[in-house]
mmCIF file of C-alpha atoms in Angstrom:
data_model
loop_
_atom_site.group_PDB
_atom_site.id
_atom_site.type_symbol
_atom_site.label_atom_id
_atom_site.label_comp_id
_atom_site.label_asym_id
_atom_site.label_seq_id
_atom_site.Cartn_x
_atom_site.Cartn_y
_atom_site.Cartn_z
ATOM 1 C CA UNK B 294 6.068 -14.291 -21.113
ATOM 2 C CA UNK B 295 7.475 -11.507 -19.694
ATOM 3 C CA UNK B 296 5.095 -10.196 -16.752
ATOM 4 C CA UNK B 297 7.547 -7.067 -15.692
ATOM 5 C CA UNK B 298 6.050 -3.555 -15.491
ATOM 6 C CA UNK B 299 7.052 0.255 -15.006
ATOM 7 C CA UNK B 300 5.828 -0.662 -11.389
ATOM 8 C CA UNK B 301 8.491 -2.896 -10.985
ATOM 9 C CA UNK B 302 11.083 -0.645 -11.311
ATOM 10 C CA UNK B 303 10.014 2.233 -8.886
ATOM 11 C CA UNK B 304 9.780 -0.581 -5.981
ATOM 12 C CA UNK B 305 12.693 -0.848 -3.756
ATOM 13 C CA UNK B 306 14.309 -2.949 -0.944
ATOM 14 C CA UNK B 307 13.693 -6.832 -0.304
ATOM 15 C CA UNK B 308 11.788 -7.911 -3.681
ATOM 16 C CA UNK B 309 12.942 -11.131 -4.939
ATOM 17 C CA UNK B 310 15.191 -11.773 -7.796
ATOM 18 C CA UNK B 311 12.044 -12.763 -10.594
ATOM 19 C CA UNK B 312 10.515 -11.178 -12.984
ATOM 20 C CA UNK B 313 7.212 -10.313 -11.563
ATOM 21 C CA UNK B 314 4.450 -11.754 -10.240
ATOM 22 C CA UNK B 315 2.854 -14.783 -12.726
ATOM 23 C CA UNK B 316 -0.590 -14.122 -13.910
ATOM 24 C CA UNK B 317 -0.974 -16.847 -16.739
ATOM 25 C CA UNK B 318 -4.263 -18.249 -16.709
ATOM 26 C CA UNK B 319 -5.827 -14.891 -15.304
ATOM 27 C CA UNK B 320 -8.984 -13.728 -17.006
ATOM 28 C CA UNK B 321 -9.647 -10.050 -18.235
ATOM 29 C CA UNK B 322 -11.547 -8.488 -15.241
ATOM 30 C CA UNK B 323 -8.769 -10.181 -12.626
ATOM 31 C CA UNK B 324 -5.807 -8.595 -14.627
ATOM 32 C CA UNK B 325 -7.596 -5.270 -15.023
ATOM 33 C CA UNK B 326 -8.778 -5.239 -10.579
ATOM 34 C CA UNK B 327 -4.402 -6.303 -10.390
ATOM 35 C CA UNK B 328 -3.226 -3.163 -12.273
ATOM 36 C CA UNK B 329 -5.816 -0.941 -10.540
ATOM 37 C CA UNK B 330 -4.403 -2.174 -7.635
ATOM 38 C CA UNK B 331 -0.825 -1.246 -8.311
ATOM 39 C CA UNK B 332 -2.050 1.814 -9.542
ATOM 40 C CA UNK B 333 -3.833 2.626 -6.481
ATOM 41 C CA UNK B 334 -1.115 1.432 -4.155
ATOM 42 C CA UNK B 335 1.371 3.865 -5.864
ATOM 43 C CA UNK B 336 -1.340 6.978 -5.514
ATOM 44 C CA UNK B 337 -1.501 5.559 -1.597
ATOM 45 C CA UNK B 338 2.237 5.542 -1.316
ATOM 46 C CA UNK B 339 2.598 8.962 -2.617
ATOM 47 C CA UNK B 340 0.273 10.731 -0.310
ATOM 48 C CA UNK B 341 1.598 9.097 2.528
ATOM 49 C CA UNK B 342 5.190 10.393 1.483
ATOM 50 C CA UNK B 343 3.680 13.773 2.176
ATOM 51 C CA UNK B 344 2.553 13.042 5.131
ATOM 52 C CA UNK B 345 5.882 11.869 6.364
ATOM 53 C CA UNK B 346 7.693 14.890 4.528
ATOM 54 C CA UNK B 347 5.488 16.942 6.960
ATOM 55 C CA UNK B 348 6.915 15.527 10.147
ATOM 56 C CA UNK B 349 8.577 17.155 12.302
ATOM 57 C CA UNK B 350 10.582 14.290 14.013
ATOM 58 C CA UNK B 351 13.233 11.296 11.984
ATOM 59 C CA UNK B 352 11.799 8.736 13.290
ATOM 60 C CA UNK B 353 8.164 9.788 12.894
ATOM 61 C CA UNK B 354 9.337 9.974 8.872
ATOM 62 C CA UNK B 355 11.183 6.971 8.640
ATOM 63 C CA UNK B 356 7.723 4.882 10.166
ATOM 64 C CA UNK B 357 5.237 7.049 7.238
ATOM 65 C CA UNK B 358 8.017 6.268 4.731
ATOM 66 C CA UNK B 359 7.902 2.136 5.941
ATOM 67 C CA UNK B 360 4.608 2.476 5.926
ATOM 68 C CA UNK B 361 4.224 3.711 2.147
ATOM 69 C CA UNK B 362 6.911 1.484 1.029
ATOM 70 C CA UNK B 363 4.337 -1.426 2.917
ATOM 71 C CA UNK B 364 1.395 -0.268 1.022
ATOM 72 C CA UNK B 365 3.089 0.278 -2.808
ATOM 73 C CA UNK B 366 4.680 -3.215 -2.085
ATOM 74 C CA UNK B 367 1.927 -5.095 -1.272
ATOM 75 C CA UNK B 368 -0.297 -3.486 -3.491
ATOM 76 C CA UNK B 369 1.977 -4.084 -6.692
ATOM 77 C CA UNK B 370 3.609 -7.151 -6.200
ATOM 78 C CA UNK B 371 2.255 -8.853 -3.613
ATOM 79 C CA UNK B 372 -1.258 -9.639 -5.196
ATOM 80 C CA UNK B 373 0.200 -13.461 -6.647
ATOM 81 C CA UNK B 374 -1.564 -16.500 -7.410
ATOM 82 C CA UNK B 375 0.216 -19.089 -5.847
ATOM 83 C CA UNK B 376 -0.595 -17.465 -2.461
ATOM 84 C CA UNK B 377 -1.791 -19.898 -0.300
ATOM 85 C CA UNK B 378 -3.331 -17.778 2.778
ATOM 86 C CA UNK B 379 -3.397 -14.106 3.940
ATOM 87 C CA UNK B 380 -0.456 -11.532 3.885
ATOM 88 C CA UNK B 381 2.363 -12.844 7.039
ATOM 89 C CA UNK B 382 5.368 -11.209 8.212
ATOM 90 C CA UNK B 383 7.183 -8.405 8.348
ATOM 91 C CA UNK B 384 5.248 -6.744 5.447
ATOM 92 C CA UNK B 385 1.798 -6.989 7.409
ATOM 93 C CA UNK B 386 3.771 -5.493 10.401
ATOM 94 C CA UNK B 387 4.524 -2.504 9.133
ATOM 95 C CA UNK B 388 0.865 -1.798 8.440
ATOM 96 C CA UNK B 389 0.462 -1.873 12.375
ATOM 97 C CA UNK B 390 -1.577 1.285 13.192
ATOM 98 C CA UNK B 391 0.244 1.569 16.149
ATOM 99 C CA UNK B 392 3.048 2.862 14.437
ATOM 100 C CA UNK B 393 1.227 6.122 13.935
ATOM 101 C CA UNK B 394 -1.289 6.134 16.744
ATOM 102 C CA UNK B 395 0.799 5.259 19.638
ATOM 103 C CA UNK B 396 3.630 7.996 20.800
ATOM 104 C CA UNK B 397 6.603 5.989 20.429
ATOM 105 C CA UNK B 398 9.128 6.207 22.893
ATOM 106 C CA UNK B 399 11.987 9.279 22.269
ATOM 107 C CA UNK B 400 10.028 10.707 19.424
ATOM 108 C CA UNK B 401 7.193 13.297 19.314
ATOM 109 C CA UNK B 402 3.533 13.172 18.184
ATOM 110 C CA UNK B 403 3.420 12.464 14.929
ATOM 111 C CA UNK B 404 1.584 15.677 12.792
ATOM 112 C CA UNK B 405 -1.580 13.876 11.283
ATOM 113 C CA UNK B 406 -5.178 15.203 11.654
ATOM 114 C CA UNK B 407 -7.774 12.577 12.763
ATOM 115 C CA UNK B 408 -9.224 12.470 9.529
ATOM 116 C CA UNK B 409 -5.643 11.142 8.292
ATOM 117 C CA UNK B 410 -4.887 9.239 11.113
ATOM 118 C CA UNK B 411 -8.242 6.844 10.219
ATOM 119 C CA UNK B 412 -7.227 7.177 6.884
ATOM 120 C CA UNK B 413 -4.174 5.490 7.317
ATOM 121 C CA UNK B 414 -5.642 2.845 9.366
ATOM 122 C CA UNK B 415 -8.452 2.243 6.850
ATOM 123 C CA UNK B 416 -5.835 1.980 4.018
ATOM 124 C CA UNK B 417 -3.674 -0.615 5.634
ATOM 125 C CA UNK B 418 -7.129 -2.684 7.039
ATOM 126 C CA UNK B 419 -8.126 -2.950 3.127
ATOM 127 C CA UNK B 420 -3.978 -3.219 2.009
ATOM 128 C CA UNK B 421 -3.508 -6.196 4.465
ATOM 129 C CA UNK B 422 -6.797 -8.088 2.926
ATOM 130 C CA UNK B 423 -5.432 -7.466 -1.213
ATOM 131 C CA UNK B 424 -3.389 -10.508 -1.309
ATOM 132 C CA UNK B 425 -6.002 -12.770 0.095
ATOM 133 C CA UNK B 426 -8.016 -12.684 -2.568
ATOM 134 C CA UNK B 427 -6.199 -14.654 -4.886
ATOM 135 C CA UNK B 428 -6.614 -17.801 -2.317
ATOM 136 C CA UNK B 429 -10.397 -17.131 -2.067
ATOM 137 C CA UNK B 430 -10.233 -16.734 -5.648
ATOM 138 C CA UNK B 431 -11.892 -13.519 -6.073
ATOM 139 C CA UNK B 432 -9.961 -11.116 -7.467
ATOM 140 C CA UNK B 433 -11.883 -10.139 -10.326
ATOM 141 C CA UNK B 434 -15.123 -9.580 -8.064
ATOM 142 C CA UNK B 435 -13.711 -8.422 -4.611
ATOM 143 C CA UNK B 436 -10.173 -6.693 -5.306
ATOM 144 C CA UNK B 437 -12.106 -3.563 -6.763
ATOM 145 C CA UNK B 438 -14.022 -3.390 -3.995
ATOM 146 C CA UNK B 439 -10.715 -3.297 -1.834
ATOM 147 C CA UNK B 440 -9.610 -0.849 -4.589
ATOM 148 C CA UNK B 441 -12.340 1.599 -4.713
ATOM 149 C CA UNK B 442 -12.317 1.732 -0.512
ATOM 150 C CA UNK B 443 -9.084 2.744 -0.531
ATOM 151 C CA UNK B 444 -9.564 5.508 -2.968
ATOM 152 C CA UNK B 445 -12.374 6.702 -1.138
ATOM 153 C CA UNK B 446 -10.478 6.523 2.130
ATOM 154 C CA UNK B 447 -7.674 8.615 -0.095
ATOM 155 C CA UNK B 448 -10.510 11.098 -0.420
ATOM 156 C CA UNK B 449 -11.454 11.068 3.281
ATOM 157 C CA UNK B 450 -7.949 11.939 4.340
ATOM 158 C CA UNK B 451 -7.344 14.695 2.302
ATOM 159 C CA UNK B 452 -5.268 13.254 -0.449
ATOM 160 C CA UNK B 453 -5.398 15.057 -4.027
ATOM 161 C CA UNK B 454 -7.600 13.063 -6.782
ATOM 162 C CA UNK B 455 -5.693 11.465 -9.591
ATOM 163 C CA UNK B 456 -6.385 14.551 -11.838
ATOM 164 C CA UNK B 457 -4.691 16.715 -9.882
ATOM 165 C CA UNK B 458 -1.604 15.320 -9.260
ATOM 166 C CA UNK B 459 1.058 16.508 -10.770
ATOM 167 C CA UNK B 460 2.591 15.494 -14.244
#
């Protein structure tokens, strides 16, 4: 079975050579919370791409871009079934708040409101927990949960809604 999507293809740098994550033996209400997920990770991604096209300073742009490329990731591919434990590495680093809290040093303040700034931190919190769920097996019950606080936390930070973005 072939388990690659039109997700697959707008994801770039460090995926593995496969064809997708495996979801044989998933039930209806698991699949469905999985592709909300992607979905929602993209929508994530793409407001925090504004964000960083906002910014002033490189560097400041370069951490919001790592940081949406961290959230789309995890969101569309990293959600897997053989997952044995909670999201490690370099992938759960970049969702470090710190990044975008904390004045690094040779680069100005970043330009975020509060309002996005908790955002942010809210959506990586509830990113960092996604792949979890498959090892507690409950990603048909909790994963829209995750899901739905991260659209709300979309809302809270100003991003648009899904029906206005554009075509």
């Amino acid at each position: 079975m072939n388990t690659t999507s039109t997700l697959d293809l707008i994801l770039f740098g460090g995926e593995p050579d496969d064809d997708g994550p495996d979801y044989d033996g998933l039930d209806a209400e698991a699949r469905e919370a999985i592709a909300e997920a992607a979905g929602t990770g993209v929508r994530a991604a793409l407001w925090i791409r504004t964000l960083a096209e906002r910014q002033d300073d490189e560097g400041n742009r370069r951490c919001l871009e790592r940081y949406a490329r961290a959230v789309e990731r995890i969101l569309s591919r990293e959600i897997v079934l053989d997952r044995d434990g909670p999201l490690e590495g370099e992938l759960l680093y970049e969702l470090d708040p710190a990044h975008f809290t904390l004045q690094r040093p040779g680069t100005g303040p970043m330009d975020l409101r509060p309002a996005e700034r908790v955002a942010l931190a809210a959506i990586g919190a509830a990113t960092a927990s996604a792949p979890g769920l498959a090892a507690n097996h409950t990603l048909g019950t909790d994963l829209p949960r995750v899901v739905a606080l991260i659209s709300h936390t979309l809302a809270v930070g100003g991003a648009p809604t899904p029906t206005t973005l554009p075509c």
